[in-house]
Amino acid sequence: MTISGESLKATSQKKSSKNKIFIEIRRDWCKGCGICVAFCPKKVLELDEHEKSSISNPEACTQCGFCELHCPDMAIELILIQEGTK
Amino acid sequence: MTKQILFLQGNDVCVEAAIYAGVNFFAGYPITPATEIVERLAEQLPRKGGKFIQMEDEIASMCAIIGASLTGMKSMTATSGPGFSLKQEAIGYAVMAEIPCVIVNVQRGGPSTGMPTCVSQGDVMQARWGTHGDHAIITMTASNHQDVFATTVEAFNLAETYRTPVILLFDEVIGHMRERLIMPEPGEIPLIERLRTSVKEGTDYHPYLPRDDGRLPMSDFGGVHRFNVTGLVHDMWGFPSNNPNIAHGLMRHLVDKIENHVSEIAKVKEYYLDDADGILISYGSPARSARHVVENRRKRGIRLGLLELQTLWPFPAEKVRDLCSKAKYILVVELNMGQIMQEVKKAVEDPGKVFLANKIDGTFISPTDIRNIIRLIQGKGV
Amino acid sequence: MAVRDYIRERFMPHIWCPGCGHGIVMNTLIRAVENLGLRKNDIIMVSGIGCSARITGYLDFHTLHTLHGRALAFATGVKLGRPDLHIIVPMGDGDATAIGGNHFIHAARRNIDMTAIIMNNRIYGMTGGQYSPLSGYGRMATTAPYGNIDQAFDIVELAWSAGATFVARTTTYHAHDMVTILEKAIVHKGFSVVEVLSQCPTYYGRKNKLGDAVEMMKSYQKGTTPIGSNAKKQNPDLVERGIFVQEEKPEYCTEYEKIIQKVKGEKQR
Ligand SMILES: Cc1ncc(C[n+]2csc(CCOP(=O)(O)OP(=O)(O)O)c2C)c(N)n1
Ligand code: SF4
Ligand code: SF4
Ligand code: SF4
């Protein structure tokens, strides 16, 4: 997969398992609609000064997947990294 | 082996020819005087493993044959005036997306519901320009059942060769008249099958990149190659584009692939033209009366000839000009208000010597009608 | 496969406005296809014209972008040509129920095996906010400057009475449900209709002062309820969502195949 433009990555630790989650936001696809920000139950995301979604509070993420599934621009991906494969 | 001789309506002949050509998908909606085509294919197609569907209207029928053709089926629909009007938008789609298909229009009187059971040739210009936008199209016709057969097979061949919709413009008289047909043997008329791409699975396939000879190899939609098909201006992958160069190139390709091949596509029949002082130009059922007049006059030593058009679009203008160059007068015989006469006027050197013998009352034009007009013309001193 | 493997990435970002519900439908549909384990070559997607119809350009299936309202008619020909493939037909509400309304009820009546997804934003998005058969009485649109006096269709009832054998409604807020519903709709053998309430913040939202995409999705959250819930009894204005119809009936292509088998051997007249 090629990613044009800057992509922000942040990690969040899943408390219940040893798995790591990356939330990847493709800034060049994000149109700043705010859906992910408004509906994230843990207030993990916010719109930055460029009106793009960014991760402000990664630790709080519960990997519920709401943001990933509801982004109209497919700009958010939760990437599960199995411990040991990194 | 003795040949099979059938006695059929023109509409039935059209069906027999379509089956001979390998039609395996038909979608249509009943309308006089084309209904027999719909009914006969409903009966015949499943016997051959083909598929028939009566759609909810003619728009849907046209769309369905385009969809089926894309997947690799030889597809056809049949209708008359009102239904032909409904099909126009989708015919333009088939032009733009370059999808082979055959559309039969058994013409009746119009406009609107007009004269459903009466003969007319009023849809000649609609066949040419019915769908919006600049485009080229192939339209053919026939005056007898042997020709209905050959022309129908040819329509499928041309549709596949040029990846284009082909319109068969018959008329009520041809559709309903019963006449002898000597059934061609399998293989007697060559069939042109779809040119399929040799590009392997997993290799970048360009559905809209013409070869050097202008032909576009197809890949059956839903098969090994995934591509996009659209009615928007598109690039060689079939994806929409607003690039003026691409738009220009596509428009030129769509028109040139047909207009630059007029001499290969367009067919005419010539009767006594070499020394003719007067030339009748006709097509479809009126060409029968015209031929009758010509044969009759010749018996009396009068130098009359007949140029029968089998292809209306692209119009064989050069051929008409050449063949008519020595004639003192040209009489176009047709069942409309001069739709082909105007083309003839544009084609010949002296439009002043082009006249019209027509009827627009739903009745057939008889040899006497034509003779009367010839007398009038000659009274004018031509 | 990763979700992005289903997208033709070179065309991203897509043309839809910020917050457009159509993007959520696309997102969700990809996941349904992925969950079903379908290969990209197993799916033919046929669309008409409209903002919604542009979805075909972005997804890496066999894609056919046709005429306004005619997607189901094209799809019928395609399906008869390739009965073995899954046919998905995403449509706008105008596309499906105004200009394409006749094709819609007849495809449903035939019970031909395909999945119609109606991305119902209650307006004509692509042409700039004219009212659709789903706008509803009293709503505003550029062609209803004094309020709409057209009554709206109920797509579920329409599809149901026309003979569709799978009928469901969901919203872009309920995307998790949507994934499950789409999976069931795609594997259902027969004509499946999935109505998705999909926000058009640019026209329907703005014209009717419904706020931005987030506000409109909240209204789907609050304004809908699962089929047969108690909430519906208390508040009849709530719109029900879920699967309304799921039944087996003879499917068109299968029936036609039977005819072929029956008459193929028979003697000609
Ligand atoms: C025959 C025809 N009539 C009108 C149009 C113009 N047109 C394009 S899209 C559209 C309506 C789109 O609304 P809808 O189907 O609800 O889809 P949306 O854009 O809201 O997703 C119209 C009227 C057209 N393309 N073709
Ligand atoms: S939902 Fe998607 S497009 Fe909207 S702000 Fe979040 S990341 Fe950006
Ligand atoms: S996965 Fe859930 S909790 Fe984590 S950022 Fe997305 S919406 Fe918030
Ligand atoms: S106009 Fe409406 S439907 Fe069209 S892309 Fe914008 S938000 Fe979506």
PDB file of C-alpha atoms in Angstrom, chain B residues 124-253:
ATOM      1  CA  VAL B 124     -34.768   7.204 -40.757  1.00  0.00           C
ATOM      2  CA  MET B 125     -33.502  10.397 -39.181  1.00  0.00           C
ATOM      3  CA  GLN B 126     -34.363   9.200 -35.701  1.00  0.00           C
ATOM      4  CA  ALA B 127     -32.166   6.187 -36.307  1.00  0.00           C
ATOM      5  CA  ARG B 128     -29.385   8.581 -37.249  1.00  0.00           C
ATOM      6  CA  TRP B 129     -29.852  11.283 -34.632  1.00  0.00           C
ATOM      7  CA  GLY B 130     -32.308   9.918 -32.090  1.00  0.00           C
ATOM      8  CA  THR B 131     -29.829   9.821 -29.266  1.00  0.00           C
ATOM      9  CA  HIS B 132     -28.240  13.057 -28.161  1.00  0.00           C
ATOM     10  CA  GLY B 133     -24.732  14.192 -28.923  1.00  0.00           C
ATOM     11  CA  ASP B 134     -22.406  13.791 -31.883  1.00  0.00           C
ATOM     12  CA  HIS B 135     -22.041  10.172 -32.799  1.00  0.00           C
ATOM     13  CA  ALA B 136     -21.941   7.704 -35.647  1.00  0.00           C
ATOM     14  CA  ILE B 137     -24.274   4.768 -36.043  1.00  0.00           C
ATOM     15  CA  ILE B 138     -24.914   1.882 -38.407  1.00  0.00           C
ATOM     16  CA  THR B 139     -28.429   1.433 -39.798  1.00  0.00           C
ATOM     17  CA  MET B 140     -29.481  -1.116 -42.373  1.00  0.00           C
ATOM     18  CA  THR B 141     -32.654  -2.091 -44.147  1.00  0.00           C
ATOM     19  CA  ALA B 142     -34.000  -4.620 -46.662  1.00  0.00           C
ATOM     20  CA  SER B 143     -36.712  -4.952 -49.301  1.00  0.00           C
ATOM     21  CA  ASN B 144     -37.223  -8.720 -49.477  1.00  0.00           C
ATOM     22  CA  HIS B 145     -36.952 -11.691 -47.196  1.00  0.00           C
ATOM     23  CA  GLN B 146     -33.701 -13.064 -48.555  1.00  0.00           C
ATOM     24  CA  ASP B 147     -32.167  -9.676 -47.847  1.00  0.00           C
ATOM     25  CA  VAL B 148     -33.861  -9.416 -44.450  1.00  0.00           C
ATOM     26  CA  PHE B 149     -32.027 -12.602 -43.585  1.00  0.00           C
ATOM     27  CA  ALA B 150     -28.645 -11.522 -44.935  1.00  0.00           C
ATOM     28  CA  THR B 151     -28.931  -8.026 -43.478  1.00  0.00           C
ATOM     29  CA  THR B 152     -29.856  -9.291 -40.038  1.00  0.00           C
ATOM     30  CA  VAL B 153     -26.822 -11.568 -39.977  1.00  0.00           C
ATOM     31  CA  GLU B 154     -24.706  -8.682 -41.240  1.00  0.00           C
ATOM     32  CA  ALA B 155     -26.053  -6.471 -38.437  1.00  0.00           C
ATOM     33  CA  PHE B 156     -24.663  -8.871 -35.850  1.00  0.00           C
ATOM     34  CA  ASN B 157     -21.368  -9.062 -37.738  1.00  0.00           C
ATOM     35  CA  LEU B 158     -21.004  -5.298 -37.892  1.00  0.00           C
ATOM     36  CA  ALA B 159     -22.008  -4.865 -34.258  1.00  0.00           C
ATOM     37  CA  GLU B 160     -19.192  -7.196 -33.234  1.00  0.00           C
ATOM     38  CA  THR B 161     -16.652  -5.777 -35.682  1.00  0.00           C
ATOM     39  CA  TYR B 162     -17.166  -2.166 -34.713  1.00  0.00           C
ATOM     40  CA  ARG B 163     -18.391  -2.633 -31.128  1.00  0.00           C
ATOM     41  CA  THR B 164     -21.447  -0.575 -31.789  1.00  0.00           C
ATOM     42  CA  PRO B 165     -25.220  -0.744 -31.725  1.00  0.00           C
ATOM     43  CA  VAL B 166     -26.599  -1.564 -35.166  1.00  0.00           C
ATOM     44  CA  ILE B 167     -30.136  -0.582 -36.087  1.00  0.00           C
ATOM     45  CA  LEU B 168     -32.231  -2.677 -38.451  1.00  0.00           C
ATOM     46  CA  LEU B 169     -34.827  -0.359 -39.902  1.00  0.00           C
ATOM     47  CA  PHE B 170     -37.509  -2.548 -41.427  1.00  0.00           C
ATOM     48  CA  ASP B 171     -41.061  -1.464 -42.137  1.00  0.00           C
ATOM     49  CA  GLU B 172     -44.550  -2.818 -41.540  1.00  0.00           C
ATOM     50  CA  VAL B 173     -44.895  -4.225 -45.071  1.00  0.00           C
ATOM     51  CA  ILE B 174     -41.636  -6.150 -44.865  1.00  0.00           C
ATOM     52  CA  GLY B 175     -42.394  -7.280 -41.317  1.00  0.00           C
ATOM     53  CA  HIS B 176     -45.825  -8.693 -42.093  1.00  0.00           C
ATOM     54  CA  MET B 177     -45.527  -9.729 -45.735  1.00  0.00           C
ATOM     55  CA  ARG B 178     -45.182 -13.446 -46.360  1.00  0.00           C
ATOM     56  CA  GLU B 179     -42.585 -14.489 -48.877  1.00  0.00           C
ATOM     57  CA  ARG B 180     -40.305 -17.330 -49.746  1.00  0.00           C
ATOM     58  CA  LEU B 181     -37.018 -17.685 -47.943  1.00  0.00           C
ATOM     59  CA  ILE B 182     -34.313 -20.048 -49.075  1.00  0.00           C
ATOM     60  CA  MET B 183     -32.738 -20.867 -45.789  1.00  0.00           C
ATOM     61  CA  PRO B 184     -28.960 -20.408 -45.997  1.00  0.00           C
ATOM     62  CA  GLU B 185     -26.939 -23.426 -44.918  1.00  0.00           C
ATOM     63  CA  PRO B 186     -24.855 -23.156 -41.774  1.00  0.00           C
ATOM     64  CA  GLY B 187     -21.576 -21.545 -42.766  1.00  0.00           C
ATOM     65  CA  GLU B 188     -22.956 -20.134 -46.026  1.00  0.00           C
ATOM     66  CA  ILE B 189     -23.001 -16.618 -44.600  1.00  0.00           C
ATOM     67  CA  PRO B 190     -19.822 -15.956 -42.630  1.00  0.00           C
ATOM     68  CA  LEU B 191     -20.246 -14.998 -38.979  1.00  0.00           C
ATOM     69  CA  ILE B 192     -17.956 -12.571 -37.244  1.00  0.00           C
ATOM     70  CA  GLU B 193     -17.460 -13.416 -33.620  1.00  0.00           C
ATOM     71  CA  ARG B 194     -16.460 -11.043 -30.891  1.00  0.00           C
ATOM     72  CA  LEU B 195     -12.806 -10.104 -30.792  1.00  0.00           C
ATOM     73  CA  ARG B 196     -11.649 -11.077 -27.343  1.00  0.00           C
ATOM     74  CA  THR B 197      -8.515  -9.827 -25.666  1.00  0.00           C
ATOM     75  CA  SER B 198      -5.451 -12.010 -25.446  1.00  0.00           C
ATOM     76  CA  VAL B 199      -4.301 -10.145 -22.341  1.00  0.00           C
ATOM     77  CA  LYS B 200      -3.795 -12.670 -19.567  1.00  0.00           C
ATOM     78  CA  GLU B 201      -5.500 -12.616 -16.202  1.00  0.00           C
ATOM     79  CA  GLY B 202      -3.645 -10.417 -13.752  1.00  0.00           C
ATOM     80  CA  THR B 203      -2.181  -8.255 -16.515  1.00  0.00           C
ATOM     81  CA  ASP B 204      -3.304  -4.660 -16.966  1.00  0.00           C
ATOM     82  CA  TYR B 205      -6.112  -4.777 -19.517  1.00  0.00           C
ATOM     83  CA  HIS B 206      -7.264  -1.635 -21.298  1.00  0.00           C
ATOM     84  CA  PRO B 207     -10.845  -2.161 -22.391  1.00  0.00           C
ATOM     85  CA  TYR B 208     -10.867   1.129 -24.274  1.00  0.00           C
ATOM     86  CA  LEU B 209      -7.477   1.141 -25.934  1.00  0.00           C
ATOM     87  CA  PRO B 210      -8.057   0.552 -29.659  1.00  0.00           C
ATOM     88  CA  ARG B 211      -5.625  -1.598 -31.621  1.00  0.00           C
ATOM     89  CA  ASP B 212      -3.855  -0.109 -34.628  1.00  0.00           C
ATOM     90  CA  ASP B 213      -6.720  -1.204 -36.864  1.00  0.00           C
ATOM     91  CA  GLY B 214      -9.192   0.640 -34.624  1.00  0.00           C
ATOM     92  CA  ARG B 215     -10.736  -2.517 -33.185  1.00  0.00           C
ATOM     93  CA  LEU B 216     -11.168  -2.954 -29.453  1.00  0.00           C
ATOM     94  CA  PRO B 217     -10.655  -6.460 -28.100  1.00  0.00           C
ATOM     95  CA  MET B 218     -13.205  -7.175 -25.393  1.00  0.00           C
ATOM     96  CA  SER B 219     -13.063  -9.125 -22.176  1.00  0.00           C
ATOM     97  CA  ASP B 220     -16.344 -10.613 -21.037  1.00  0.00           C
ATOM     98  CA  PHE B 221     -17.621  -8.468 -18.189  1.00  0.00           C
ATOM     99  CA  GLY B 222     -17.566 -10.446 -14.973  1.00  0.00           C
ATOM    100  CA  GLY B 223     -14.698 -12.588 -16.228  1.00  0.00           C
ATOM    101  CA  VAL B 224     -10.997 -12.550 -15.462  1.00  0.00           C
ATOM    102  CA  HIS B 225     -10.429  -8.818 -15.923  1.00  0.00           C
ATOM    103  CA  ARG B 226     -12.001  -6.224 -13.687  1.00  0.00           C
ATOM    104  CA  PHE B 227     -12.732  -2.944 -15.392  1.00  0.00           C
ATOM    105  CA  ASN B 228     -15.150  -0.048 -15.356  1.00  0.00           C
ATOM    106  CA  VAL B 229     -17.777   0.731 -17.959  1.00  0.00           C
ATOM    107  CA  THR B 230     -19.460   4.127 -18.019  1.00  0.00           C
ATOM    108  CA  GLY B 231     -21.460   6.420 -20.255  1.00  0.00           C
ATOM    109  CA  LEU B 232     -19.246   9.286 -19.171  1.00  0.00           C
ATOM    110  CA  VAL B 233     -16.268  10.292 -21.256  1.00  0.00           C
ATOM    111  CA  HIS B 234     -13.646   7.799 -20.168  1.00  0.00           C
ATOM    112  CA  ASP B 235      -9.992   6.906 -20.459  1.00  0.00           C
ATOM    113  CA  MET B 236      -8.522   3.657 -21.789  1.00  0.00           C
ATOM    114  CA  TRP B 237      -9.370   1.851 -18.543  1.00  0.00           C
ATOM    115  CA  GLY B 238     -12.977   2.964 -18.739  1.00  0.00           C
ATOM    116  CA  PHE B 239     -12.704   5.465 -15.910  1.00  0.00           C
ATOM    117  CA  PRO B 240     -14.415   8.851 -16.160  1.00  0.00           C
ATOM    118  CA  SER B 241     -12.221  11.700 -17.350  1.00  0.00           C
ATOM    119  CA  ASN B 242     -12.597  15.426 -17.852  1.00  0.00           C
ATOM    120  CA  ASN B 243      -9.367  15.726 -19.778  1.00  0.00           C
ATOM    121  CA  PRO B 244     -10.100  17.602 -23.041  1.00  0.00           C
ATOM    122  CA  ASN B 245      -7.529  15.542 -24.926  1.00  0.00           C
ATOM    123  CA  ILE B 246      -9.121  12.300 -23.823  1.00  0.00           C
ATOM    124  CA  ALA B 247     -12.591  13.625 -24.635  1.00  0.00           C
ATOM    125  CA  HIS B 248     -11.476  14.736 -28.083  1.00  0.00           C
ATOM    126  CA  GLY B 249      -9.714  11.457 -28.785  1.00  0.00           C
ATOM    127  CA  LEU B 250     -12.731   9.431 -27.690  1.00  0.00           C
ATOM    128  CA  MET B 251     -15.190  11.445 -29.767  1.00  0.00           C
ATOM    129  CA  ARG B 252     -12.990  11.128 -32.841  1.00  0.00           C
ATOM    130  CA  HIS B 253     -12.565   7.408 -32.280  1.00  0.00           C
TER     131      HIS B 253
END
